[in-house]
Amino acid sequence: MPLPSALPPALAPEALPRLIDALVEQGWYLGEGVLDADLCAELHAELTALAERDALEAAGIGRGQELQLRRDIRGDAIHWLDRESLAQRRYLEAMGEVQQALNRALFLGLFEYEAHFAHYPPGAFYRRHLDSFRGRANRVVSTVGYLNPDWPEDGGGEMVLYAPDEPEREVARVRPSAGTFACFLAESVPHEVLPTRLPRASIAGWFRRNASLGGRVDPAR
């Protein structure tokens, strides 16, 4: 279903060339005010309603038969985006534009994007990890869009990015404020989510290559 033409762009147009340049130069990108404010508010309301209805599922680590629930490693709850609302469709359409731009500029062969809401209750965190392992999976580029309005300086919940070649060196600390958008190479940039003091809302997503790459099947979810 096409989106109404009167809607404002979901993604700031000037963000795309900066995003591509940053991925090439350092492997990660961070931009504030990149996502449309009204869209962030709609998505935040949708995630909040899901949490209040207990319609989220506890997030695990690993995939397929190796999936484990480890609250000592990861404490968020998730809901996969499936275009069930106009806000979801707008966000996914914007990520489609990012995918096309990355493929045109960097020839990455990205063919699919998957994403889920992520809700971190107070005290929750996600220990340092990579979103993909070299030669094993097909997640190529990770994205995080933040939905939290008026996030205070002492709210916690920052995402910390570490240098690809020096995994102990912090290169960025991302405050989870509405409109902020982060993007990084999935198999190169270690990252973690620090404990949050307040309910924390975001959308985590991944651009993927062919699911049977290297003879190893990597299921979509």
PDB file of N, CA, C and O in Angstrom, residues 54-106:
ATOM      1  N   ASP A  54       1.301  -6.289  27.441  1.00  0.00           N
ATOM      2  CA  ASP A  54       2.149  -7.482  27.550  1.00  0.00           C
ATOM      3  C   ASP A  54       2.228  -8.218  26.220  1.00  0.00           C
ATOM      4  O   ASP A  54       2.222  -9.460  26.163  1.00  0.00           O
ATOM      5  N   ALA A  55       2.299  -7.434  25.126  1.00  0.00           N
ATOM      6  CA  ALA A  55       2.338  -8.016  23.786  1.00  0.00           C
ATOM      7  C   ALA A  55       3.758  -8.092  23.225  1.00  0.00           C
ATOM      8  O   ALA A  55       3.933  -8.362  22.036  1.00  0.00           O
ATOM      9  N   LEU A  56       4.744  -7.886  24.066  1.00  0.00           N
ATOM     10  CA  LEU A  56       6.137  -8.009  23.655  1.00  0.00           C
ATOM     11  C   LEU A  56       6.683  -9.361  24.102  1.00  0.00           C
ATOM     12  O   LEU A  56       6.193  -9.956  25.069  1.00  0.00           O
ATOM     13  N   GLU A  57       7.713  -9.837  23.400  1.00  0.00           N
ATOM     14  CA  GLU A  57       8.337 -11.100  23.774  1.00  0.00           C
ATOM     15  C   GLU A  57       9.763 -10.852  24.267  1.00  0.00           C
ATOM     16  O   GLU A  57      10.464  -9.974  23.751  1.00  0.00           O
ATOM     17  N   ALA A  58      10.164 -11.613  25.254  1.00  0.00           N
ATOM     18  CA  ALA A  58      11.520 -11.465  25.782  1.00  0.00           C
ATOM     19  C   ALA A  58      12.530 -11.750  24.691  1.00  0.00           C
ATOM     20  O   ALA A  58      12.409 -12.731  23.950  1.00  0.00           O
ATOM     21  N   ALA A  59      13.531 -10.879  24.562  1.00  0.00           N
ATOM     22  CA  ALA A  59      14.547 -11.043  23.527  1.00  0.00           C
ATOM     23  C   ALA A  59      15.585 -12.054  23.983  1.00  0.00           C
ATOM     24  O   ALA A  59      15.943 -12.130  25.161  1.00  0.00           O
ATOM     25  N   GLY A  60      16.073 -12.843  23.029  1.00  0.00           N
ATOM     26  CA  GLY A  60      17.094 -13.831  23.333  1.00  0.00           C
ATOM     27  C   GLY A  60      18.393 -13.530  22.620  1.00  0.00           C
ATOM     28  O   GLY A  60      18.527 -12.530  21.912  1.00  0.00           O
ATOM     29  N   ILE A  61      19.369 -14.397  22.797  1.00  0.00           N
ATOM     30  CA  ILE A  61      20.632 -14.309  22.083  1.00  0.00           C
ATOM     31  C   ILE A  61      20.785 -15.583  21.252  1.00  0.00           C
ATOM     32  O   ILE A  61      20.289 -16.644  21.614  1.00  0.00           O
ATOM     33  N   GLY A  62      21.464 -15.451  20.112  1.00  0.00           N
ATOM     34  CA  GLY A  62      21.566 -16.575  19.191  1.00  0.00           C
ATOM     35  C   GLY A  62      20.355 -16.612  18.289  1.00  0.00           C
ATOM     36  O   GLY A  62      19.408 -15.846  18.428  1.00  0.00           O
ATOM     37  N   ARG A  63      20.371 -17.566  17.323  1.00  0.00           N
ATOM     38  CA  ARG A  63      19.300 -17.644  16.345  1.00  0.00           C
ATOM     39  C   ARG A  63      18.876 -19.091  16.146  1.00  0.00           C
ATOM     40  O   ARG A  63      19.630 -20.021  16.423  1.00  0.00           O
ATOM     41  N   GLY A  64      17.629 -19.240  15.683  1.00  0.00           N
ATOM     42  CA  GLY A  64      17.146 -20.578  15.385  1.00  0.00           C
ATOM     43  C   GLY A  64      17.176 -21.480  16.610  1.00  0.00           C
ATOM     44  O   GLY A  64      16.744 -21.108  17.700  1.00  0.00           O
ATOM     45  N   GLN A  65      17.726 -22.693  16.453  1.00  0.00           N
ATOM     46  CA  GLN A  65      17.764 -23.653  17.542  1.00  0.00           C
ATOM     47  C   GLN A  65      18.739 -23.257  18.637  1.00  0.00           C
ATOM     48  O   GLN A  65      18.707 -23.816  19.731  1.00  0.00           O
ATOM     49  N   GLU A  66      19.616 -22.282  18.365  1.00  0.00           N
ATOM     50  CA  GLU A  66      20.592 -21.839  19.352  1.00  0.00           C
ATOM     51  C   GLU A  66      20.078 -20.675  20.192  1.00  0.00           C
ATOM     52  O   GLU A  66      20.801 -20.147  21.038  1.00  0.00           O
ATOM     53  N   LEU A  67      18.837 -20.252  19.981  1.00  0.00           N
ATOM     54  CA  LEU A  67      18.275 -19.121  20.711  1.00  0.00           C
ATOM     55  C   LEU A  67      18.172 -19.432  22.199  1.00  0.00           C
ATOM     56  O   LEU A  67      17.670 -20.481  22.591  1.00  0.00           O
ATOM     57  N   GLN A  68      18.674 -18.493  23.036  1.00  0.00           N
ATOM     58  CA  GLN A  68      18.619 -18.642  24.486  1.00  0.00           C
ATOM     59  C   GLN A  68      18.116 -17.356  25.114  1.00  0.00           C
ATOM     60  O   GLN A  68      18.397 -16.264  24.623  1.00  0.00           O
ATOM     61  N   LEU A  69      17.362 -17.484  26.208  1.00  0.00           N
ATOM     62  CA  LEU A  69      16.996 -16.325  27.013  1.00  0.00           C
ATOM     63  C   LEU A  69      18.036 -16.178  28.111  1.00  0.00           C
ATOM     64  O   LEU A  69      18.178 -17.041  28.965  1.00  0.00           O
ATOM     65  N   ARG A  70      18.782 -15.085  28.077  1.00  0.00           N
ATOM     66  CA  ARG A  70      19.840 -14.821  29.058  1.00  0.00           C
ATOM     67  C   ARG A  70      19.670 -13.398  29.573  1.00  0.00           C
ATOM     68  O   ARG A  70      20.194 -12.451  29.009  1.00  0.00           O
ATOM     69  N   ARG A  71      18.921 -13.253  30.660  1.00  0.00           N
ATOM     70  CA  ARG A  71      18.662 -11.920  31.191  1.00  0.00           C
ATOM     71  C   ARG A  71      19.906 -11.297  31.796  1.00  0.00           C
ATOM     72  O   ARG A  71      19.942 -10.084  32.030  1.00  0.00           O
ATOM     73  N   ASP A  72      20.925 -12.103  32.055  1.00  0.00           N
ATOM     74  CA  ASP A  72      22.189 -11.552  32.535  1.00  0.00           C
ATOM     75  C   ASP A  72      22.989 -10.933  31.399  1.00  0.00           C
ATOM     76  O   ASP A  72      23.997 -10.261  31.637  1.00  0.00           O
ATOM     77  N   ILE A  73      22.562 -11.156  30.162  1.00  0.00           N
ATOM     78  CA  ILE A  73      23.234 -10.592  28.993  1.00  0.00           C
ATOM     79  C   ILE A  73      22.369  -9.540  28.308  1.00  0.00           C
ATOM     80  O   ILE A  73      22.855  -8.483  27.897  1.00  0.00           O
ATOM     81  N   ARG A  74      21.063  -9.826  28.234  1.00  0.00           N
ATOM     82  CA  ARG A  74      20.163  -8.961  27.462  1.00  0.00           C
ATOM     83  C   ARG A  74      18.807  -8.895  28.159  1.00  0.00           C
ATOM     84  O   ARG A  74      18.217  -9.928  28.444  1.00  0.00           O
ATOM     85  N   GLY A  75      18.305  -7.667  28.400  1.00  0.00           N
ATOM     86  CA  GLY A  75      17.083  -7.524  29.182  1.00  0.00           C
ATOM     87  C   GLY A  75      15.921  -6.864  28.479  1.00  0.00           C
ATOM     88  O   GLY A  75      14.932  -6.505  29.126  1.00  0.00           O
ATOM     89  N   ASP A  76      15.980  -6.709  27.155  1.00  0.00           N
ATOM     90  CA  ASP A  76      14.898  -6.026  26.449  1.00  0.00           C
ATOM     91  C   ASP A  76      13.811  -7.009  26.015  1.00  0.00           C
ATOM     92  O   ASP A  76      14.000  -8.225  26.028  1.00  0.00           O
ATOM     93  N   ALA A  77      12.671  -6.454  25.616  1.00  0.00           N
ATOM     94  CA  ALA A  77      11.578  -7.208  25.024  1.00  0.00           C
ATOM     95  C   ALA A  77      11.280  -6.607  23.659  1.00  0.00           C
ATOM     96  O   ALA A  77      11.455  -5.400  23.452  1.00  0.00           O
ATOM     97  N   ILE A  78      10.828  -7.435  22.716  1.00  0.00           N
ATOM     98  CA  ILE A  78      10.780  -7.003  21.321  1.00  0.00           C
ATOM     99  C   ILE A  78       9.438  -7.320  20.670  1.00  0.00           C
ATOM    100  O   ILE A  78       8.660  -8.132  21.170  1.00  0.00           O
ATOM    101  N   HIS A  79       9.204  -6.664  19.530  1.00  0.00           N
ATOM    102  CA  HIS A  79       8.075  -6.964  18.651  1.00  0.00           C
ATOM    103  C   HIS A  79       8.525  -6.649  17.233  1.00  0.00           C
ATOM    104  O   HIS A  79       8.901  -5.519  16.929  1.00  0.00           O
ATOM    105  N   TRP A  80       8.492  -7.645  16.348  1.00  0.00           N
ATOM    106  CA  TRP A  80       8.971  -7.452  14.980  1.00  0.00           C
ATOM    107  C   TRP A  80       8.034  -6.545  14.195  1.00  0.00           C
ATOM    108  O   TRP A  80       6.811  -6.686  14.268  1.00  0.00           O
ATOM    109  N   LEU A  81       8.590  -5.630  13.441  1.00  0.00           N
ATOM    110  CA  LEU A  81       7.791  -4.762  12.586  1.00  0.00           C
ATOM    111  C   LEU A  81       7.236  -5.561  11.417  1.00  0.00           C
ATOM    112  O   LEU A  81       7.968  -6.319  10.779  1.00  0.00           O
ATOM    113  N   ASP A  82       5.945  -5.360  11.134  1.00  0.00           N
ATOM    114  CA  ASP A  82       5.293  -6.123  10.073  1.00  0.00           C
ATOM    115  C   ASP A  82       4.364  -5.259   9.227  1.00  0.00           C
ATOM    116  O   ASP A  82       3.444  -5.774   8.586  1.00  0.00           O
ATOM    117  N   ARG A  83       4.570  -3.940   9.245  1.00  0.00           N
ATOM    118  CA  ARG A  83       3.778  -2.993   8.449  1.00  0.00           C
ATOM    119  C   ARG A  83       2.322  -2.932   8.893  1.00  0.00           C
ATOM    120  O   ARG A  83       1.444  -2.526   8.124  1.00  0.00           O
ATOM    121  N   GLU A  84       2.040  -3.297  10.131  1.00  0.00           N
ATOM    122  CA  GLU A  84       0.645  -3.324  10.577  1.00  0.00           C
ATOM    123  C   GLU A  84       0.090  -1.932  10.860  1.00  0.00           C
ATOM    124  O   GLU A  84      -1.108  -1.773  11.061  1.00  0.00           O
ATOM    125  N   SER A  85       0.944  -0.902  10.883  1.00  0.00           N
ATOM    126  CA  SER A  85       0.483   0.463  11.097  1.00  0.00           C
ATOM    127  C   SER A  85       1.136   1.377  10.069  1.00  0.00           C
ATOM    128  O   SER A  85       2.163   1.044   9.469  1.00  0.00           O
ATOM    129  N   LEU A  86       0.534   2.542   9.864  1.00  0.00           N
ATOM    130  CA  LEU A  86       1.102   3.515   8.936  1.00  0.00           C
ATOM    131  C   LEU A  86       2.490   3.947   9.406  1.00  0.00           C
ATOM    132  O   LEU A  86       3.405   4.116   8.593  1.00  0.00           O
ATOM    133  N   ALA A  87       2.664   4.120  10.718  1.00  0.00           N
ATOM    134  CA  ALA A  87       3.962   4.535  11.241  1.00  0.00           C
ATOM    135  C   ALA A  87       5.035   3.500  10.917  1.00  0.00           C
ATOM    136  O   ALA A  87       6.151   3.853  10.521  1.00  0.00           O
ATOM    137  N   GLN A  88       4.721   2.224  11.096  1.00  0.00           N
ATOM    138  CA  GLN A  88       5.685   1.178  10.748  1.00  0.00           C
ATOM    139  C   GLN A  88       6.018   1.219   9.262  1.00  0.00           C
ATOM    140  O   GLN A  88       7.183   1.084   8.876  1.00  0.00           O
ATOM    141  N   ARG A  89       5.003   1.397   8.433  1.00  0.00           N
ATOM    142  CA  ARG A  89       5.242   1.427   6.993  1.00  0.00           C
ATOM    143  C   ARG A  89       6.137   2.614   6.617  1.00  0.00           C
ATOM    144  O   ARG A  89       7.024   2.487   5.767  1.00  0.00           O
ATOM    145  N   ARG A  90       5.908   3.757   7.236  1.00  0.00           N
ATOM    146  CA  ARG A  90       6.748   4.928   6.956  1.00  0.00           C
ATOM    147  C   ARG A  90       8.206   4.656   7.335  1.00  0.00           C
ATOM    148  O   ARG A  90       9.128   4.997   6.601  1.00  0.00           O
ATOM    149  N   TYR A  91       8.396   4.053   8.506  1.00  0.00           N
ATOM    150  CA  TYR A  91       9.767   3.762   8.943  1.00  0.00           C
ATOM    151  C   TYR A  91      10.433   2.772   7.995  1.00  0.00           C
ATOM    152  O   TYR A  91      11.590   2.971   7.580  1.00  0.00           O
ATOM    153  N   LEU A  92       9.726   1.717   7.628  1.00  0.00           N
ATOM    154  CA  LEU A  92      10.311   0.706   6.755  1.00  0.00           C
ATOM    155  C   LEU A  92      10.549   1.248   5.347  1.00  0.00           C
ATOM    156  O   LEU A  92      11.532   0.864   4.694  1.00  0.00           O
ATOM    157  N   GLU A  93       9.679   2.132   4.868  1.00  0.00           N
ATOM    158  CA  GLU A  93       9.922   2.774   3.574  1.00  0.00           C
ATOM    159  C   GLU A  93      11.199   3.606   3.624  1.00  0.00           C
ATOM    160  O   GLU A  93      11.999   3.608   2.677  1.00  0.00           O
ATOM    161  N   ALA A  94      11.418   4.307   4.729  1.00  0.00           N
ATOM    162  CA  ALA A  94      12.637   5.098   4.878  1.00  0.00           C
ATOM    163  C   ALA A  94      13.872   4.205   4.881  1.00  0.00           C
ATOM    164  O   ALA A  94      14.900   4.537   4.267  1.00  0.00           O
ATOM    165  N   MET A  95      13.781   3.057   5.543  1.00  0.00           N
ATOM    166  CA  MET A  95      14.916   2.141   5.549  1.00  0.00           C
ATOM    167  C   MET A  95      15.145   1.548   4.163  1.00  0.00           C
ATOM    168  O   MET A  95      16.282   1.234   3.787  1.00  0.00           O
ATOM    169  N   GLY A  96      14.072   1.410   3.376  1.00  0.00           N
ATOM    170  CA  GLY A  96      14.232   0.984   1.989  1.00  0.00           C
ATOM    171  C   GLY A  96      15.042   1.992   1.188  1.00  0.00           C
ATOM    172  O   GLY A  96      15.858   1.615   0.338  1.00  0.00           O
ATOM    173  N   GLU A  97      14.841   3.279   1.476  1.00  0.00           N
ATOM    174  CA  GLU A  97      15.630   4.320   0.806  1.00  0.00           C
ATOM    175  C   GLU A  97      17.099   4.211   1.211  1.00  0.00           C
ATOM    176  O   GLU A  97      17.995   4.378   0.375  1.00  0.00           O
ATOM    177  N   VAL A  98      17.352   3.939   2.492  1.00  0.00           N
ATOM    178  CA  VAL A  98      18.736   3.761   2.949  1.00  0.00           C
ATOM    179  C   VAL A  98      19.359   2.561   2.243  1.00  0.00           C
ATOM    180  O   VAL A  98      20.513   2.612   1.786  1.00  0.00           O
ATOM    181  N   GLN A  99      18.622   1.465   2.146  1.00  0.00           N
ATOM    182  CA  GLN A  99      19.130   0.263   1.475  1.00  0.00           C
ATOM    183  C   GLN A  99      19.521   0.557   0.036  1.00  0.00           C
ATOM    184  O   GLN A  99      20.606   0.162  -0.420  1.00  0.00           O
ATOM    185  N   GLN A 100      18.661   1.247  -0.693  1.00  0.00           N
ATOM    186  CA  GLN A 100      18.961   1.572  -2.086  1.00  0.00           C
ATOM    187  C   GLN A 100      20.198   2.461  -2.188  1.00  0.00           C
ATOM    188  O   GLN A 100      21.047   2.255  -3.067  1.00  0.00           O
ATOM    189  N   ALA A 101      20.312   3.428  -1.293  1.00  0.00           N
ATOM    190  CA  ALA A 101      21.462   4.326  -1.323  1.00  0.00           C
ATOM    191  C   ALA A 101      22.761   3.570  -1.038  1.00  0.00           C
ATOM    192  O   ALA A 101      23.789   3.805  -1.689  1.00  0.00           O
ATOM    193  N   LEU A 102      22.727   2.653  -0.068  1.00  0.00           N
ATOM    194  CA  LEU A 102      23.918   1.869   0.255  1.00  0.00           C
ATOM    195  C   LEU A 102      24.316   0.967  -0.907  1.00  0.00           C
ATOM    196  O   LEU A 102      25.504   0.828  -1.225  1.00  0.00           O
ATOM    197  N   ASN A 103      23.340   0.368  -1.537  1.00  0.00           N
ATOM    198  CA  ASN A 103      23.644  -0.513  -2.674  1.00  0.00           C
ATOM    199  C   ASN A 103      24.207   0.271  -3.856  1.00  0.00           C
ATOM    200  O   ASN A 103      25.139  -0.189  -4.526  1.00  0.00           O
ATOM    201  N   ARG A 104      23.655   1.451  -4.118  1.00  0.00           N
ATOM    202  CA  ARG A 104      24.157   2.257  -5.230  1.00  0.00           C
ATOM    203  C   ARG A 104      25.584   2.731  -4.977  1.00  0.00           C
ATOM    204  O   ARG A 104      26.432   2.701  -5.871  1.00  0.00           O
ATOM    205  N   ALA A 105      25.843   3.166  -3.746  1.00  0.00           N
ATOM    206  CA  ALA A 105      27.136   3.782  -3.452  1.00  0.00           C
ATOM    207  C   ALA A 105      28.220   2.769  -3.126  1.00  0.00           C
ATOM    208  O   ALA A 105      29.384   2.966  -3.487  1.00  0.00           O
ATOM    209  N   LEU A 106      27.855   1.679  -2.451  1.00  0.00           N
ATOM    210  CA  LEU A 106      28.863   0.769  -1.901  1.00  0.00           C
ATOM    211  C   LEU A 106      28.774  -0.641  -2.461  1.00  0.00           C
ATOM    212  O   LEU A 106      29.592  -1.493  -2.097  1.00  0.00           O
TER     213      LEU A 106
END
